[in-house]
Short mmCIF file of C-alpha atoms and ligand atoms in Angstrom, two decimals:
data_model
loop_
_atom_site.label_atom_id
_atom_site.label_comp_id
_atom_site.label_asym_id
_atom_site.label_seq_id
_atom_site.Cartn_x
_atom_site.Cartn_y
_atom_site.Cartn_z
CA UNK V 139 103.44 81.61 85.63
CA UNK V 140 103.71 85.13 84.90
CA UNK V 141 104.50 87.42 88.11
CA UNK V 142 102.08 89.86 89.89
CA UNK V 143 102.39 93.01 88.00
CA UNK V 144 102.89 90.63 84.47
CA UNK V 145 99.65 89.56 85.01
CA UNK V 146 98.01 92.90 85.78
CA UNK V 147 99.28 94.49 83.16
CA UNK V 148 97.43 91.49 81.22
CA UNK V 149 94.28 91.81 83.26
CA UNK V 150 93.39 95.34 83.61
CA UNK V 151 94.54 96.39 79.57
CA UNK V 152 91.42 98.03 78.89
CA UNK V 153 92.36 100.23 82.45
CA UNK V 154 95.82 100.50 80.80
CA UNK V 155 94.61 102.63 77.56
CA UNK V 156 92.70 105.14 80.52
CA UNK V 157 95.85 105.36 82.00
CA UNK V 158 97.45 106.79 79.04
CA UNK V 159 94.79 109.51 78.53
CA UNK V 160 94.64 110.14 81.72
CA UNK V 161 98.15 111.29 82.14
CA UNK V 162 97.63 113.65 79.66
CA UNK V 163 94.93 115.30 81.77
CA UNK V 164 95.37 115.01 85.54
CA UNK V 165 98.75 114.88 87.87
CA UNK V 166 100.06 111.67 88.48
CA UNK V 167 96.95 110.77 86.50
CA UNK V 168 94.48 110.87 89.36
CA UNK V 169 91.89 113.22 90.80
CA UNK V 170 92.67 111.90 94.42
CA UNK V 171 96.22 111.20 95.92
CA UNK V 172 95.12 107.76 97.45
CA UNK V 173 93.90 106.27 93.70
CA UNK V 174 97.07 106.68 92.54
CA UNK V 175 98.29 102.76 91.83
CA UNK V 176 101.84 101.03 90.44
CA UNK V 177 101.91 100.14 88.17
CA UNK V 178 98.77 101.94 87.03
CA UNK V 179 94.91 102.36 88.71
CA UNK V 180 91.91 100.18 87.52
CA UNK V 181 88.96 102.11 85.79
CA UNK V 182 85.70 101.29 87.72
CA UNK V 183 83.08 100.92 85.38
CA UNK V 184 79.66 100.42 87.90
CA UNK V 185 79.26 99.10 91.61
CA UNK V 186 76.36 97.07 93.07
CA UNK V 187 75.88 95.93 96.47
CA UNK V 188 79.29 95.33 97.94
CA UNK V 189 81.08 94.74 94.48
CA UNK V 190 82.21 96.77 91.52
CA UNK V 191 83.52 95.92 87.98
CA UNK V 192 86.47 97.27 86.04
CA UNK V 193 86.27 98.43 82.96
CA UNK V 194 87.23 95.36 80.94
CA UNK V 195 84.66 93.93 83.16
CA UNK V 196 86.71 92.41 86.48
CA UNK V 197 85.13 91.93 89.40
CA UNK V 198 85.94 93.08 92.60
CA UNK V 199 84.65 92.91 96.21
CA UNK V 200 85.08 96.35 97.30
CA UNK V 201 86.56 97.33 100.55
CA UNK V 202 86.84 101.59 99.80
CA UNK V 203 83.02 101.76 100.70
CA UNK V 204 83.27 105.42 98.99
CA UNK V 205 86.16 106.55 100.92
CA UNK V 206 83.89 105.61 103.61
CA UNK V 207 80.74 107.07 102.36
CA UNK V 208 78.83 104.07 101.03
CA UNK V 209 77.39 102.37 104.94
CA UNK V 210 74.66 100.63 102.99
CA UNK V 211 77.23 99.55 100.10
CA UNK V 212 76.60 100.36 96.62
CA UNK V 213 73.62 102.10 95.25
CA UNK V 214 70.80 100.79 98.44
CA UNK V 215 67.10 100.78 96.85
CA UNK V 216 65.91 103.52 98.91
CA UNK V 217 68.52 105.86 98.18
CA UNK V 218 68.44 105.29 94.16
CA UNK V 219 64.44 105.60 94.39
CA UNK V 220 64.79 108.70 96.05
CA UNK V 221 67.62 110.62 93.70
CA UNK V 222 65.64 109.16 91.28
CA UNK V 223 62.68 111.06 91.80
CA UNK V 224 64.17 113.89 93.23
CA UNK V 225 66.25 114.46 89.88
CA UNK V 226 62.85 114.89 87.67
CA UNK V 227 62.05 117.56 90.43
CA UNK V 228 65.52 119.59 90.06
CA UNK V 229 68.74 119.55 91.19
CA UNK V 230 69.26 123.27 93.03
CA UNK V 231 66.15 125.48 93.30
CA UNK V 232 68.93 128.43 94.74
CA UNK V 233 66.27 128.70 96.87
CA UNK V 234 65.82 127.13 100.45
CA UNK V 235 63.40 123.81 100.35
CA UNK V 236 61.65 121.45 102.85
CA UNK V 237 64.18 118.49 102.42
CA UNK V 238 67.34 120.62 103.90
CA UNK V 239 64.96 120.70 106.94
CA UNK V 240 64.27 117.28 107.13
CA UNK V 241 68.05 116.76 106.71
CA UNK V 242 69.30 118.60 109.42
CA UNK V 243 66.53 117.33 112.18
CA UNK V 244 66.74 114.18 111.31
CA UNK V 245 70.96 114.77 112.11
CA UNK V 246 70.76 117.00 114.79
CA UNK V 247 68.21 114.31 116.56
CA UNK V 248 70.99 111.64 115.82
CA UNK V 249 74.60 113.82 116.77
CA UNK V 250 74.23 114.07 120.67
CA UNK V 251 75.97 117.38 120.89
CA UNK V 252 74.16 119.44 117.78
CA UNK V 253 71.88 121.53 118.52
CA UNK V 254 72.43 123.56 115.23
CA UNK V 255 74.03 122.77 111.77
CA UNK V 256 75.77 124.52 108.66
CA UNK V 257 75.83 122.20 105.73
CA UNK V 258 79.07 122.15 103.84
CA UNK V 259 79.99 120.36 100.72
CA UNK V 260 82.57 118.21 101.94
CA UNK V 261 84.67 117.53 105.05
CA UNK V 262 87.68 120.15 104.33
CA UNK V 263 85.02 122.67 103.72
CA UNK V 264 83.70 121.48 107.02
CA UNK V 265 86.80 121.51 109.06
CA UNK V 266 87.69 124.46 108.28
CA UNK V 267 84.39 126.11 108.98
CA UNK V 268 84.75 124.55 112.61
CA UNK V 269 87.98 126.08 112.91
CA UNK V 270 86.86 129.38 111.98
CA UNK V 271 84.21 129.04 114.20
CA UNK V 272 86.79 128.19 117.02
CA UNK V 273 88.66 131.17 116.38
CA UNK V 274 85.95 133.53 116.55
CA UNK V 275 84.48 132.10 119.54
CA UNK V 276 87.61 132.20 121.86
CA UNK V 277 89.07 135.05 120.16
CA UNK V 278 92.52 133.46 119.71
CA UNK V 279 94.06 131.87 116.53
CA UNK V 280 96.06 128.54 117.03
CA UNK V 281 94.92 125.21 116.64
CA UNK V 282 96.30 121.89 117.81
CA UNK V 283 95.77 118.90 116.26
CA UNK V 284 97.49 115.23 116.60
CA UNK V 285 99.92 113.96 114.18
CA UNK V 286 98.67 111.08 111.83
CA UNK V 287 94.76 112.48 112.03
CA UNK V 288 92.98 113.75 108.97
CA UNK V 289 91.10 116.58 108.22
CA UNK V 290 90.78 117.20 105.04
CA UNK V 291 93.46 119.06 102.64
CA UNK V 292 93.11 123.00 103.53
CA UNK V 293 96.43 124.92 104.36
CA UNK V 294 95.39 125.10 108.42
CA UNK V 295 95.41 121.16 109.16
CA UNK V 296 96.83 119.29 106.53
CA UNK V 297 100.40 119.38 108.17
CA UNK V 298 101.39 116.11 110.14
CA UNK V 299 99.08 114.16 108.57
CA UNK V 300 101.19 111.29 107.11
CA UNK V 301 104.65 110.48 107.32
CA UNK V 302 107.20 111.96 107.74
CA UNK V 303 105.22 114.38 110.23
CA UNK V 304 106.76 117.01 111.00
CA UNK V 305 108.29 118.08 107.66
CA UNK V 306 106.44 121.20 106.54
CA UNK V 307 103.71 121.19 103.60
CA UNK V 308 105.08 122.97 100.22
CA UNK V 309 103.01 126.13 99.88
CA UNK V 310 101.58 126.71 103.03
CA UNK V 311 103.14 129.92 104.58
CA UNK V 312 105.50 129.79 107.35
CA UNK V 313 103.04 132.09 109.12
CA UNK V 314 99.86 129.69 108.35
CA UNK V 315 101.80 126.99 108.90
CA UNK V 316 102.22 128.00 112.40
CA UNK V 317 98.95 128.37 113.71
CA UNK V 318 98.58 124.82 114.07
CA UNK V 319 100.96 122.45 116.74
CA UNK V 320 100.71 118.95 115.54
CA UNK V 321 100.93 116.86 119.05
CA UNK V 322 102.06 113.38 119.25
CA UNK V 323 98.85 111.08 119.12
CA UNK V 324 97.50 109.97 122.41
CA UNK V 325 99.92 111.93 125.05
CA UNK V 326 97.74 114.28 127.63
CA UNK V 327 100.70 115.20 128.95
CA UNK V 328 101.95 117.20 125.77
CA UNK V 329 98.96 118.02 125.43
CA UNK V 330 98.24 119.74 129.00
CA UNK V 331 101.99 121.25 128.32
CA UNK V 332 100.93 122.74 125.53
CA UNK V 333 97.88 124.27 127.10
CA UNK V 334 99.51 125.88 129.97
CA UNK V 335 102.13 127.57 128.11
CA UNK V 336 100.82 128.80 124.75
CA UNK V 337 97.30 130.88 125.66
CA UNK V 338 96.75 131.48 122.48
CA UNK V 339 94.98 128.08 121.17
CA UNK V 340 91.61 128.49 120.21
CA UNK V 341 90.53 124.53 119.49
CA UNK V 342 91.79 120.91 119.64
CA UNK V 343 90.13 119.28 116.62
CA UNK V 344 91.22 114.85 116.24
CA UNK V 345 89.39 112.29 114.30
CA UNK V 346 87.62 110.51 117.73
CA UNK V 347 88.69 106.73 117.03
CA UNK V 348 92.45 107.89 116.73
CA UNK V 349 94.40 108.83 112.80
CA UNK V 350 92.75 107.72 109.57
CA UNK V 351 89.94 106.01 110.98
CA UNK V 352 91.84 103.96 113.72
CA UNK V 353 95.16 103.39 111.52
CA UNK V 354 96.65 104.97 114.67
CA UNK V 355 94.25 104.29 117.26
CA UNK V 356 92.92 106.12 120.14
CA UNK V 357 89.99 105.62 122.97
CA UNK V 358 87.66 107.22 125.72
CA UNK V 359 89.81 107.45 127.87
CA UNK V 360 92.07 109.98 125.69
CA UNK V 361 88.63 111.70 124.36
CA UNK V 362 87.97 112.09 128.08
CA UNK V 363 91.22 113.52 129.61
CA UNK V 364 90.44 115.84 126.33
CA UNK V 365 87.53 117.39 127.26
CA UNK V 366 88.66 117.75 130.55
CA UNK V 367 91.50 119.42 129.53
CA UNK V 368 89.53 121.67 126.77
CA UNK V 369 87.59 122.55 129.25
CA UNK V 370 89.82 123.69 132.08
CA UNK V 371 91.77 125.83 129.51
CA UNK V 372 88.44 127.23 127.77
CA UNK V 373 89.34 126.05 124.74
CA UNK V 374 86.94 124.19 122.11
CA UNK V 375 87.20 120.39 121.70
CA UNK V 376 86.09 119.54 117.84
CA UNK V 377 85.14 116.07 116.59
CA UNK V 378 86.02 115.41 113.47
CA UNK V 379 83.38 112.73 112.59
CA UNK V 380 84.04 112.83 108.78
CA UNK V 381 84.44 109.21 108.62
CA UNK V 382 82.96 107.98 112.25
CA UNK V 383 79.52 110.22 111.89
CA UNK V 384 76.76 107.88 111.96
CA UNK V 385 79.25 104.81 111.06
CA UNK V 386 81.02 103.91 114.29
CA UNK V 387 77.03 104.24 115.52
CA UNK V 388 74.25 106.50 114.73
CA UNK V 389 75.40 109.06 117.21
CA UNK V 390 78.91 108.77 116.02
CA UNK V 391 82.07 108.13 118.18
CA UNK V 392 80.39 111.01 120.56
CA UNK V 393 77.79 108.58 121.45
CA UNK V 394 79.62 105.42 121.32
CA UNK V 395 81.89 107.28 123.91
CA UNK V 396 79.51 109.04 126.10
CA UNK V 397 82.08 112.52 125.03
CA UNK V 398 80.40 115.83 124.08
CA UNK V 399 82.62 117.81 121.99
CA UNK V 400 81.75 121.41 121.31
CA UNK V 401 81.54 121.62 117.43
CA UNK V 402 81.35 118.23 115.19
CA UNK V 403 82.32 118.09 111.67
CA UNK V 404 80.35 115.51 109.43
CA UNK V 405 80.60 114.89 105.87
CA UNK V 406 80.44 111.53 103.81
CA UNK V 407 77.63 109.21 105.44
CA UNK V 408 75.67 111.62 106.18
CA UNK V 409 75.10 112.51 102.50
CA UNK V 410 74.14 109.36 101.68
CA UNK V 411 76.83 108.86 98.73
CA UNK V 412 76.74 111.92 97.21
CA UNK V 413 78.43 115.37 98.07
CA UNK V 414 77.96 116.67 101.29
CA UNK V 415 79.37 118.07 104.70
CA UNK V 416 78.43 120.05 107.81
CA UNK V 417 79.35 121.48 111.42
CA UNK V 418 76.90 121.09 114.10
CA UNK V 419 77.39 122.61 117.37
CA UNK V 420 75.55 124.51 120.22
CA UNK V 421 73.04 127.21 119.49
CA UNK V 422 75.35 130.16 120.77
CA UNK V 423 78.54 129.05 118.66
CA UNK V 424 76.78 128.51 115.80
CA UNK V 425 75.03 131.87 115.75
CA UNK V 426 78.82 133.47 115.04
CA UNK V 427 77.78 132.72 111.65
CA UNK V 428 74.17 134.39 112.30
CA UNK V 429 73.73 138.64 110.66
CA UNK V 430 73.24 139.34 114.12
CA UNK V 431 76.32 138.41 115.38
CA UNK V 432 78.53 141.29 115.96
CA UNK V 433 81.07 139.20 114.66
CA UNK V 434 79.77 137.51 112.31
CA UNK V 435 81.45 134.71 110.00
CA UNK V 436 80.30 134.77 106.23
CA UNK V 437 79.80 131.84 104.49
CA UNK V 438 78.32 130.56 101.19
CA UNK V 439 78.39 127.52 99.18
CA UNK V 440 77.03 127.36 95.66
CA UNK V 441 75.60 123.41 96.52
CA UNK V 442 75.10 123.60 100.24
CA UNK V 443 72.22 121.62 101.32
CA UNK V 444 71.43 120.46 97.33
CA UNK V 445 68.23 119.12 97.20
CA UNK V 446 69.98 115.80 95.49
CA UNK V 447 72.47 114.78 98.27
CA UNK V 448 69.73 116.39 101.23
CA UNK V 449 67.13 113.35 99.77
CA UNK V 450 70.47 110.98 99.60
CA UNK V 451 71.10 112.04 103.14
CA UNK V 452 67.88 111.02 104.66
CA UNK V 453 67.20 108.06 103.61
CA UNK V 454 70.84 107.17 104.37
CA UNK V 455 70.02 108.35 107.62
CA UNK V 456 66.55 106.23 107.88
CA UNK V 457 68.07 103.43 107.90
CA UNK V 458 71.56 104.58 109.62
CA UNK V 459 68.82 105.29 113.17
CA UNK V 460 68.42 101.69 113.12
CA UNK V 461 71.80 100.85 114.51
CA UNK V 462 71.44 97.90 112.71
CA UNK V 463 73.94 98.71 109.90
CA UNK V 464 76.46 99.64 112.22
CA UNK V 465 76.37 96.19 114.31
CA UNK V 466 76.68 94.40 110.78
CA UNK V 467 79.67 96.37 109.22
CA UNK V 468 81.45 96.50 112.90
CA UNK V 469 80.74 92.27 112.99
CA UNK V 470 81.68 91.73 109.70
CA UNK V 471 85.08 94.09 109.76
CA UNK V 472 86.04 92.14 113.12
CA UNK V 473 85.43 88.37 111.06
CA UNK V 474 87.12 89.73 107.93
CA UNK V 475 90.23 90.75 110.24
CA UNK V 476 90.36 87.35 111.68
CA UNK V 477 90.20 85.67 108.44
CA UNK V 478 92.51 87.54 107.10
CA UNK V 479 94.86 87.45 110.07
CA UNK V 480 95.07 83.91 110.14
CA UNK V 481 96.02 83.61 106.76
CA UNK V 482 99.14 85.70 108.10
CA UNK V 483 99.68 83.43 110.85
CA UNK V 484 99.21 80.56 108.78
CA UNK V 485 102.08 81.98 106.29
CA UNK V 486 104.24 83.00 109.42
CA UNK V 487 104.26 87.06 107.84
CA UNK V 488 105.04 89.90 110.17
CA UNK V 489 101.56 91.15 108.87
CA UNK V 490 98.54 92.25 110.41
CA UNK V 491 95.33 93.26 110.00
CA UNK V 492 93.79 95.53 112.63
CA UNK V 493 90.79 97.91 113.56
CA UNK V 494 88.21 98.64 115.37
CA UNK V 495 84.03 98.91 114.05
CA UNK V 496 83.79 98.79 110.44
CA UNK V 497 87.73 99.48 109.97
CA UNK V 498 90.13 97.57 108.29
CA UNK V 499 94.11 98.94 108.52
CA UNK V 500 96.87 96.87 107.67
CA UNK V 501 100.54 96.98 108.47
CA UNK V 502 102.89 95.14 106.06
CA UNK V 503 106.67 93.87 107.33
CA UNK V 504 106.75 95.20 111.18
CA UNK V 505 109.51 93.17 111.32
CA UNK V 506 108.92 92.35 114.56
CA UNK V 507 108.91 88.17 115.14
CA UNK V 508 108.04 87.90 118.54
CA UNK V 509 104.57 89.81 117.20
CA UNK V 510 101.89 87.60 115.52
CA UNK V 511 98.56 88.85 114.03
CA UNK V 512 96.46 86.25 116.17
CA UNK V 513 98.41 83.77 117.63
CA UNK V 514 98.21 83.37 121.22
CA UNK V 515 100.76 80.33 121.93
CA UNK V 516 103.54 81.86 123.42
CA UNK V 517 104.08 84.68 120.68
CA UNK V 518 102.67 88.43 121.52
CA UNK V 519 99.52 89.23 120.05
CA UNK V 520 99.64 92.91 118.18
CA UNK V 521 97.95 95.45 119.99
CA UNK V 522 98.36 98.96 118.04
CA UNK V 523 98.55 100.64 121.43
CA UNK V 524 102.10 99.28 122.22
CA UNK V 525 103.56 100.68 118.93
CA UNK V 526 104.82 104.50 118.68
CA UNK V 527 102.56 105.90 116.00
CA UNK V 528 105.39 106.63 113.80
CA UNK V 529 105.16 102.27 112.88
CA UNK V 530 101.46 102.18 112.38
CA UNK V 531 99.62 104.79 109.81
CA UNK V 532 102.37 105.17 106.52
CA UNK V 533 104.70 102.66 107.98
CA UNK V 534 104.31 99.19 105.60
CA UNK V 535 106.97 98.55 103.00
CA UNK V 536 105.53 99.82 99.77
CA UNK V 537 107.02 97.17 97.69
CA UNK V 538 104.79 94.79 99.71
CA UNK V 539 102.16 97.34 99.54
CA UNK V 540 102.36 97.33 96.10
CA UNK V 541 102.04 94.02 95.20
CA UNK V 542 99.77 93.22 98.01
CA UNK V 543 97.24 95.73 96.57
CA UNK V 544 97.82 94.20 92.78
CA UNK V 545 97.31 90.66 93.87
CA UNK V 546 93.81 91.29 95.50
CA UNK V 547 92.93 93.36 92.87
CA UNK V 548 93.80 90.12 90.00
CA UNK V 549 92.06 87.56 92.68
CA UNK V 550 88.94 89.60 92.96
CA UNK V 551 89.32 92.00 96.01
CA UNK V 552 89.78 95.95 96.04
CA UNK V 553 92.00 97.44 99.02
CA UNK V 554 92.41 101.05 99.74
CA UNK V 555 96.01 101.56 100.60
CA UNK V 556 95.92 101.64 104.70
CA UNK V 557 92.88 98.43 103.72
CA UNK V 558 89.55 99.90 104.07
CA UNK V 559 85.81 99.51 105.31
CA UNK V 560 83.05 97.46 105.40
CA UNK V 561 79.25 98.05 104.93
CA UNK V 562 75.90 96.31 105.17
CA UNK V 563 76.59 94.40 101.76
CA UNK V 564 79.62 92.61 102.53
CA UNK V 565 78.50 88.75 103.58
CA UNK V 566 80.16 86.31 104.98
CA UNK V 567 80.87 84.79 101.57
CA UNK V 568 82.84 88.14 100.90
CA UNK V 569 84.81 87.40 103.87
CA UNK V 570 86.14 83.86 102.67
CA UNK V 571 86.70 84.71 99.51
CA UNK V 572 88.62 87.64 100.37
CA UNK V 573 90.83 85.35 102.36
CA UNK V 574 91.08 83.02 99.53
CA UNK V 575 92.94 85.83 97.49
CA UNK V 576 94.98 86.88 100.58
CA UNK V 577 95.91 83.84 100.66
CA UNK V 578 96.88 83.00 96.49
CA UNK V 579 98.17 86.79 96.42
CA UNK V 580 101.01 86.20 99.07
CA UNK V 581 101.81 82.71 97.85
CA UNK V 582 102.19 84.41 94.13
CA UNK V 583 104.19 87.02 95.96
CA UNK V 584 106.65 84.29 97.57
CA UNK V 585 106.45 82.77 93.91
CA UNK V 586 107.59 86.68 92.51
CA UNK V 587 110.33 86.99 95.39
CA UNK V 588 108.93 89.85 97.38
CA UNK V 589 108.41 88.14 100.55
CA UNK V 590 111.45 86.08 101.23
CA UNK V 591 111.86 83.71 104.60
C1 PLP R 870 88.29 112.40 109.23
C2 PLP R 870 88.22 113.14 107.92
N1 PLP R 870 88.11 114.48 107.94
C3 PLP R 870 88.02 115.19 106.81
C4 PLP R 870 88.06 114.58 105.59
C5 PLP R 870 87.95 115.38 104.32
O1 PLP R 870 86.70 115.18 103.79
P1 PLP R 870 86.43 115.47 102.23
O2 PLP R 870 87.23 114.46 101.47
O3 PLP R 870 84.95 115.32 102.09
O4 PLP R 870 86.89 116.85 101.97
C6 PLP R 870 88.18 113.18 105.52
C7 PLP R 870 88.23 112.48 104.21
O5 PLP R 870 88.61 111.36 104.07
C8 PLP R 870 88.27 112.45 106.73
O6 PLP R 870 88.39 111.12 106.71
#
């Protein structure tokens, strides 16, 4: 029996010969950080429905959903009619058009704090609109944000975002680098430190259900003491709903919660698979970007508001009112984390699989054996909230990573690297045969010697 990584490199040949031209073009390879792969990426040839299929034609039931952006899976009806059609029409008029209307109503009816929107073309572009915004508004310059939580890559808030967090980000400047306080996740108390000694911090931005969509989780009651705090210190609370806007529900984790921040970043979903972003906020903070603001904020955007991802957008958003896709991916994330968890149990692994909505993290080798994924008989159940974040987002061995990742991929299942998200296409019959290949991949991975008892 060959091992693992034997067998991939058998398997996913054709990928293989990308690999080698691709070196020659891009860093590492890639054109993202998190699709880098050992011993080498696959090369996704088309996607249907909640599967894709490699190049040398593999398939795969996919859990990276489009980095999130896919809620209806891969290439819905509606949204393929309508691109379709909208193509033949043109693909940027330079010219403002009735869609980017439709667009932004149809949002700003769903986001419970928007009362006006800027569209963007991703969420970094977003982010850092909101945190100009901030800036403006308040008049003052620094920005706190929590340590694990992403915000896209831009030199104001990509520090702290992964491990180790407080090592500073080659080629940001010292000075940039700090405007922003990375806070430990979860803590009011540092937080309300922070506020009453430094009176220069224009906005608290966080991802609302806690570091890389729940990796490292957090909850009302944080969002809460938040916005009380924001609040009392009139400073701006931002929701960065990149990745919960219109997933975690249609309103996003600001409805689910019952919190109001003051500006929202979206991106991802709301585009409906193709590029797109935005802030929404209230009427007066949003006019800093107006010609008659005194002090104004520029901004441009060759593709903001394209007429291609605007028609994505709302029919993603058509169906995303329902609520109905949202109870589906949220039910069939929490069944696919109990499958999956009892295959740990059942293989006695210091493994879980964890989340909350349409989420899916997992942490490999906790090394902790008085913690079991599911069990309840007389062995601690995990709960994320009783680990210090610094053993939850970044924290799994990568050798088991590695393998772990490989294994699915040769039994028919694609992981993202922290484990993924679900959508509207993934079926029950997903569900068991991903735990079918959980369950071959660590029994090959005993067989290979990288989990030893
Ligand atoms: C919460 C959050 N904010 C911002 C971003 C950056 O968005 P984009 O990749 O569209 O620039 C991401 C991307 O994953 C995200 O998850």
């Amino acid at each position: 029996m060959p091992t693992i990584l034997e067998q991939y490199r058998q398997t996913f040949s054709p990928d293989f010969q990308l690999k080698q031209q691709a070196q020659s073009l891009f860093p590492d390879g890639v054109t993202h950080d998190i699709r880098y792969a050992d011993p080498y990426p696959i090369y996704v040839d088309r996607a249907q429905g909640s599967r894709k299929w490699t190049v040398g034609g593999h398939e795969l039931i996919d859990y990276w959903s489009g980095h999130g952006a896919l809620l209806l899976g891969h290439n819905p009806p509606n949204i393929v009619e309508a691109v379709t059609r909208q193509i033949q029409r043109g693909t940027h008029y330079g010219a403002c058009h009735r869609l980017e209307l439709e667009w932004a109503e149809r949002i700003i009816d769903l986001v419970p704090s928007a009362e006006h929107i800027r569209f963007t073309n991703s969420g970094t572009e977003a982010t850092q609109m909101a945190i100009r915004l901030a800036r403006l508004w308040t008049g003052k310059n620094k920005i706190v944000k929590f340590a694990g939580h992403f915000h896209g890559w831009h030199d104001s808030l990509i520090q702290g975002y992964s491990p180790p967090y407080d090592q500073p980000i080659a080629g940001i400047p010292p000075s940039t680098a700090a405007m922003t306080h990375v806070c430990p996740p979860n803590d009011p108390e540092v937080l309300a430190d922070l506020l009453a000694t430094d009176s220069q911090i224009a906005a608290v931005i966080l991802e609302p259900t806690g570091g890389s969509f729940g990796a490292i989780p957090t909850n009302g009651e944080f969002l809460r003491s938040l916005r009380q705090l924001t609040s009392e210190h009139r400073v701006l609370l931002i929701f960065d709903e990149v990745i919960t806007g219109f997933r975690v529900a249609p309103g996003g984790a600001q409805a689910h919660y019952g919190v109001w921040p003051d500006l929202t970043t979206l991106a991802k979903i709301m585009a409906g698979g193709l590029p797109g972003g935005a802030v929404v906020g209230s009427v007066e903070i949003m006019n800093l970007i107006s010609k008659n603001s005194p002090q104004r904020m520029p901004h441009q955007g060759t593709f903001n508001a394209n007429p291609l991802s605007a028609c994505a957008g709302i029919e993603m958003l058509k169906v995303a009112q329902t609520g109905q896709p949202q109870s589906h991916a949220n039910r069939i994330a929490a069944q696919l984390r109990q499958a999956l968890n009892s295959v740990v149990d059942q293989h006695g692994l210091d493994w879980v699989f964890y989340g909350e909505f349409s989420a899916l993290r997992f942490l490999l080798g906790h090394g902790r054996a008085d913690i079991r994924a599911t069990s309840t008989d007389g062995i601690s159940k995990f709960d994320p909230y009783d680990w210090d974040y610094r053993q939850l987002k970044g924290a799994s061995s990568p050798e088991l990573e590695t393998h772990l990742q490989a294994g699915l991929r040769l039994h028919g299942v694609d992981m993202t690297p922290g484990g993924g998200m679900t959508s509207t296409a993934h079926t029950e019959e997903d569900i068991a045969l991903t735990a079918e290949a959980l369950d071959k991949t660590i029994g090959r991975m005993r067989a290979d010697g990288v989990i030893t008892d």
